[in-house]
PDB file of C-alpha atoms in Angstrom:
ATOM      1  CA  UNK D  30    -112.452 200.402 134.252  1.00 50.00           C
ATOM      2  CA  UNK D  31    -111.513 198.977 137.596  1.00 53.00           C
ATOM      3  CA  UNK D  32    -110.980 195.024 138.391  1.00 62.00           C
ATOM      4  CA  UNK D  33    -111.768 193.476 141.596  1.00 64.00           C
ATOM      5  CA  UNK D  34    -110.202 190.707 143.133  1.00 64.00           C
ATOM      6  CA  UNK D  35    -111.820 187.434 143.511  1.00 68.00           C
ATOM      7  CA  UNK D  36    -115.249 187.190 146.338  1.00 68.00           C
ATOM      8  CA  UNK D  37    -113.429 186.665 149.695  1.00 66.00           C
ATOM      9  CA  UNK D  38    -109.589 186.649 148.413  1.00 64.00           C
ATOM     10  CA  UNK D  39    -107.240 188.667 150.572  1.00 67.00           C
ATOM     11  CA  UNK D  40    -103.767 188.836 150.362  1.00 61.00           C
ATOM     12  CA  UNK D  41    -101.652 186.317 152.745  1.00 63.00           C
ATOM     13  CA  UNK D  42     -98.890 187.822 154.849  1.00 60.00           C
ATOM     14  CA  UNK D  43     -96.158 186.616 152.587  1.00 58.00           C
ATOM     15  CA  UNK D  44     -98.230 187.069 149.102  1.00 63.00           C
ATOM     16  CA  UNK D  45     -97.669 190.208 147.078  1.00 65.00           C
ATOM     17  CA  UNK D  46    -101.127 192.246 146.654  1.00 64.00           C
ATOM     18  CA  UNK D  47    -101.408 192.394 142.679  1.00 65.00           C
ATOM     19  CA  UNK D  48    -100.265 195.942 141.226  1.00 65.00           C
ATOM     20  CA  UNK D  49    -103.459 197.079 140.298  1.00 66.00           C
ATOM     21  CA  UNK D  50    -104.799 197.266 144.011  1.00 68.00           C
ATOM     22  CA  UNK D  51    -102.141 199.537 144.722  1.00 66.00           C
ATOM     23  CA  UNK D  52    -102.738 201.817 141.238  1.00 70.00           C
ATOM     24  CA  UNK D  53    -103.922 205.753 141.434  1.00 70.00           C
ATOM     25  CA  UNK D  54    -107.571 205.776 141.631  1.00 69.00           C
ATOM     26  CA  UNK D  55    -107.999 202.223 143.186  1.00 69.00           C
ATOM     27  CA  UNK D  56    -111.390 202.297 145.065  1.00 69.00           C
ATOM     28  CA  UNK D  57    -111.775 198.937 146.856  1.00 69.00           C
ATOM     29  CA  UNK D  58    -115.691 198.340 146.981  1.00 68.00           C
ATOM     30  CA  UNK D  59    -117.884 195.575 148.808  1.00 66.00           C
ATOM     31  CA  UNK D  60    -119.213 193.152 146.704  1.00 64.00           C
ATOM     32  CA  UNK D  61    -122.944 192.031 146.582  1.00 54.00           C
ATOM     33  CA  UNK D  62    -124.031 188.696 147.828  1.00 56.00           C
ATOM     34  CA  UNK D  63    -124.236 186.041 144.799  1.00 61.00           C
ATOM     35  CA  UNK D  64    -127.795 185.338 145.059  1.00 65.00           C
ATOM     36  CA  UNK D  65    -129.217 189.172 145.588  1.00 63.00           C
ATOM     37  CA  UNK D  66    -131.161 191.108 143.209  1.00 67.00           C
ATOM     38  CA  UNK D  67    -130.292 193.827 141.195  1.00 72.00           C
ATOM     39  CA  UNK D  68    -131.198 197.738 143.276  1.00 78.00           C
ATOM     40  CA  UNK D  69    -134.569 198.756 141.803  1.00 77.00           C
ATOM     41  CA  UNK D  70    -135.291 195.082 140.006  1.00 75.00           C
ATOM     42  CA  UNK D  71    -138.480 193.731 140.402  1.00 73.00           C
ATOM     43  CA  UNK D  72    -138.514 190.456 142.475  1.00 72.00           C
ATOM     44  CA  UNK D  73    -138.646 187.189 141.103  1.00 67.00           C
ATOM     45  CA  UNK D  74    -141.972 185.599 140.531  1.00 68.00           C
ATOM     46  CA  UNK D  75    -142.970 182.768 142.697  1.00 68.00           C
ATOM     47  CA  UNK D  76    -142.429 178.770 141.169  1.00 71.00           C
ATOM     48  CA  UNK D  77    -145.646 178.183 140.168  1.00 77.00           C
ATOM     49  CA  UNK D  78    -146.345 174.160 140.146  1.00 81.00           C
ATOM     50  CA  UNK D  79    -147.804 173.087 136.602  1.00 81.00           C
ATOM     51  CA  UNK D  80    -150.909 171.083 137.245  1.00 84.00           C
ATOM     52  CA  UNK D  81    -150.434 167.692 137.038  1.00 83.00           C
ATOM     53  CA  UNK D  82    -151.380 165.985 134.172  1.00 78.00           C
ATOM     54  CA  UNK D  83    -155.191 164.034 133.653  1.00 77.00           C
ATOM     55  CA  UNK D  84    -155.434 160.198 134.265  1.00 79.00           C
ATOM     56  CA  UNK D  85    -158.226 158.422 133.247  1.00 74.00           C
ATOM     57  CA  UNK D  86    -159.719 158.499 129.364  1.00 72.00           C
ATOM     58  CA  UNK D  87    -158.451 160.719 127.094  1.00 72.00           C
ATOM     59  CA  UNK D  88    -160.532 163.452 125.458  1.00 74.00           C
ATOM     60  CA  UNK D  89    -163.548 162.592 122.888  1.00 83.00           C
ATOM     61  CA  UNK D  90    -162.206 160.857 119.859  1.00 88.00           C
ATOM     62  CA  UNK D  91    -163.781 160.186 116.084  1.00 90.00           C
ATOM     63  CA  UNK D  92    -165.688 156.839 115.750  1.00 92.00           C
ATOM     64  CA  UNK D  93    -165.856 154.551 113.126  1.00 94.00           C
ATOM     65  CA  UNK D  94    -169.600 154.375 112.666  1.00 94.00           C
ATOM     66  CA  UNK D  95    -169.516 158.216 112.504  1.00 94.00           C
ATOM     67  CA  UNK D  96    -166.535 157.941 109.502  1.00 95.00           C
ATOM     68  CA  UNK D  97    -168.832 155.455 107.985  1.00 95.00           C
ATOM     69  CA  UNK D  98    -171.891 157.731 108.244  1.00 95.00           C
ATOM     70  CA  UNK D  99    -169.483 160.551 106.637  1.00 95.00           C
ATOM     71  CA  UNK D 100    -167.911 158.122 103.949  1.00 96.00           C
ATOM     72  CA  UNK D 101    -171.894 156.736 102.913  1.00 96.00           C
ATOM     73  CA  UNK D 102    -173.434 160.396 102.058  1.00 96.00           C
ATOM     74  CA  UNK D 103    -170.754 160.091  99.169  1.00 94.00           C
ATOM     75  CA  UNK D 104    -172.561 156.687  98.187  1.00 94.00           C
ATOM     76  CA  UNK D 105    -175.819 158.726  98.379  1.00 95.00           C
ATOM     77  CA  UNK D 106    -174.931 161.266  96.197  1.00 95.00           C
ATOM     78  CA  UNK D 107    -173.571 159.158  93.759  1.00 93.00           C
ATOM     79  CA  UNK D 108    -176.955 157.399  93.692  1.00 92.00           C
ATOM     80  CA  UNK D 109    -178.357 160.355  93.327  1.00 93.00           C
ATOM     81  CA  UNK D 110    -176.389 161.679  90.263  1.00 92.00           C
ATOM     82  CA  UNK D 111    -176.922 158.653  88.467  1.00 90.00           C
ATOM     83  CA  UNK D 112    -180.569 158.210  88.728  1.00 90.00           C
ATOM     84  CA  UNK D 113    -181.120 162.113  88.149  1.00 92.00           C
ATOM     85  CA  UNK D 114    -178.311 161.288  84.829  1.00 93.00           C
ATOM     86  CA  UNK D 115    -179.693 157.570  83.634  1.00 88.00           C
ATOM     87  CA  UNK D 116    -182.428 157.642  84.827  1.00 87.00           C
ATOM     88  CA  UNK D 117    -184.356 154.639  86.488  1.00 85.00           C
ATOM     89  CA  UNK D 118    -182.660 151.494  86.341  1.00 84.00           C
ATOM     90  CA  UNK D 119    -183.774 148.420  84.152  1.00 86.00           C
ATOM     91  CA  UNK D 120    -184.571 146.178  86.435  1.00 89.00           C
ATOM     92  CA  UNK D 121    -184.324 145.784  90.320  1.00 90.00           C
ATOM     93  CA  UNK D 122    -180.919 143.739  89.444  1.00 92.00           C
ATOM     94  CA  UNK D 123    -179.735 146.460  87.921  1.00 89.00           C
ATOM     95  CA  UNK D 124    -180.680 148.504  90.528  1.00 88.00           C
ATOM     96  CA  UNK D 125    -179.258 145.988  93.484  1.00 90.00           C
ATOM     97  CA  UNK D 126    -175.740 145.723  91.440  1.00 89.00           C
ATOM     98  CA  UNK D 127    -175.446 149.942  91.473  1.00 88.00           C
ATOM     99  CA  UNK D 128    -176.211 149.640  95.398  1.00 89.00           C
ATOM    100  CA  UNK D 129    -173.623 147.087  95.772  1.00 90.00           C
ATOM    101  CA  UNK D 130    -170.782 148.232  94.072  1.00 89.00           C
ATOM    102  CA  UNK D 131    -170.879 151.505  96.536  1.00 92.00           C
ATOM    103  CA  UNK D 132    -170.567 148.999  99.514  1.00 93.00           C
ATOM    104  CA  UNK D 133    -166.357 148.251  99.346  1.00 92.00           C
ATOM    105  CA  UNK D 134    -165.784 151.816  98.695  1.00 94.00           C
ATOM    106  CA  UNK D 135    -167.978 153.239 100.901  1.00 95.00           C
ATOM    107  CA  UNK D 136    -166.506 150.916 103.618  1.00 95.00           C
ATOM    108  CA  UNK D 137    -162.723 151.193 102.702  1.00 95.00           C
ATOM    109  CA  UNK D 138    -162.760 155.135 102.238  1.00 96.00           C
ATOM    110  CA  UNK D 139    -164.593 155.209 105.670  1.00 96.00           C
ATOM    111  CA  UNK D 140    -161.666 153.217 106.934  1.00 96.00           C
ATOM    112  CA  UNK D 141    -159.240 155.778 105.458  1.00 96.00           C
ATOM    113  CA  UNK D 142    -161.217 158.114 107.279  1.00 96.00           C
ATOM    114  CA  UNK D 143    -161.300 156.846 110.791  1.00 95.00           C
ATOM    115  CA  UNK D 144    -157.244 156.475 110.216  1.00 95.00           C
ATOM    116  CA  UNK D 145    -157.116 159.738 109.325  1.00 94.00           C
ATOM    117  CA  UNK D 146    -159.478 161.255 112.387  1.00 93.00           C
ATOM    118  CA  UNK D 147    -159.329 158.782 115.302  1.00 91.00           C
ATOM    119  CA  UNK D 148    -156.616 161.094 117.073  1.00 89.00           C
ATOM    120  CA  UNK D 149    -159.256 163.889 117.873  1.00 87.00           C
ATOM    121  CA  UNK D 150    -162.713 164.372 117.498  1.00 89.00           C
ATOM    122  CA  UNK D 151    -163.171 166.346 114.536  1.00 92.00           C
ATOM    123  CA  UNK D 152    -166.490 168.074 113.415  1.00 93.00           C
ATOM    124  CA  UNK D 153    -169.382 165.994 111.245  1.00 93.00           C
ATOM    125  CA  UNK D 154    -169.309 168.820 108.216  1.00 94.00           C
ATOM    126  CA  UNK D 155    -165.568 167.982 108.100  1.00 95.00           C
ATOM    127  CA  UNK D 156    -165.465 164.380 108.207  1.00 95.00           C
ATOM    128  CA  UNK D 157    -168.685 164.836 105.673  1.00 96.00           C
ATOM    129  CA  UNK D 158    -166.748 166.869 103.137  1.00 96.00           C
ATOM    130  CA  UNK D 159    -163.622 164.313 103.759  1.00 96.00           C
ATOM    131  CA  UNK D 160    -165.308 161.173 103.517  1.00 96.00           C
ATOM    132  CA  UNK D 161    -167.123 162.776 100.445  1.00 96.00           C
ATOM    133  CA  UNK D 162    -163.020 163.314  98.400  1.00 96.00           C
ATOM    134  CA  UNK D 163    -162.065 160.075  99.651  1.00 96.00           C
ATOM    135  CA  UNK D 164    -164.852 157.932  98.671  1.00 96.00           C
ATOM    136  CA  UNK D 165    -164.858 160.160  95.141  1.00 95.00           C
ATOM    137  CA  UNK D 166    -161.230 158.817  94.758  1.00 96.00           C
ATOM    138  CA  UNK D 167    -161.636 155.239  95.653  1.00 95.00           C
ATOM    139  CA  UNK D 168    -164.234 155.181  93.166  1.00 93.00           C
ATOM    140  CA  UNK D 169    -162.058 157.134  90.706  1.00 93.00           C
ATOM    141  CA  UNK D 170    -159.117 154.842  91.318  1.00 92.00           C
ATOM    142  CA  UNK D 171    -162.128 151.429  91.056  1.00 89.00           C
ATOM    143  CA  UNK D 172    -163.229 152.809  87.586  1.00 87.00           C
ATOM    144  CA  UNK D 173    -159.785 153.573  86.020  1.00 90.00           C
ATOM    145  CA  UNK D 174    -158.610 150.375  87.025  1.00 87.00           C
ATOM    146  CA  UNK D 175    -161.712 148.668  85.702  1.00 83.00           C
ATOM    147  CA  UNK D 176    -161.163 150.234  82.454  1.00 85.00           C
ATOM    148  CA  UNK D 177    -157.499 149.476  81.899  1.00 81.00           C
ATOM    149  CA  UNK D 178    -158.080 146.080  82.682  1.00 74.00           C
ATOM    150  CA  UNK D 179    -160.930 146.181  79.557  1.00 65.00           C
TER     151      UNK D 179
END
């Protein structure tokens, strides 16, 4: 294996050449410019600009009335459940207290909700099937804490 010397170094009139530039089988060869490309490489692609980035709004986003009209078909079918499992109520009282005591749920786990999805706009069957687990749990969490308090 053969060293060159340094790009553009040549010996000075009262320098000594080093001893390998003088060995047996010393070829001195030119060297390539710096910046050149390789014999046979392909050439380098041209800078492509990235485009700039949008100004204005961003892209479509979740709503809160649509997380509220996600959280409220678990209200429904809870209705639903209990009438087809009690039966019709009493009395229209009766009936008016079931209705209200979906409405802080219902409007808390839709809050959850639109914390969860307001980034991006996600898809209604999603935000249904979402909305549906988290009003389930509020309610959950509203009964068991009803109960330990009895």
């Amino acid at each position: 294996m053969s060293q060159s010397p340094p790009p553009g170094w040549r010996p000075g009139p009262d320098e000594e050449r080093p001893s390998w530039m003088g060995a047996p089988g010393y070829q001195p060869h030119q060297e390539l410019p710096p910046h050149a490309p390789m014999p046979g490489a392909p050439p380098y692609p041209a800078g492509i600009e990235p485009d700039p980035a949008p100004v204005g709004r961003p892209g479509p986003r979740t709503s809160y009335p649509l997380a509220l009209g996600a959280t409220s078909i678990g209200a429904a079918l809870q209705l639903v459940i209990l009438l087809a499992l009690a039966g019709p109520p009493p009395s229209s009282a009766a009936f008016g207290a079931v209705v209200g005591s979906t409405v802080v749920p219902t409007a808390l786990g839709s809050l959850v909700l639109w914390l969860i999805a307001r980034k991006r706009a996600w898809p209604f069957w999603l935000l249904a099937i979402v909305g549906v687990v988290i009003y389930f749990a509020i309610r959950l969490l509203a009964t068991a804490s009803r109960l330990g308090a009895a």
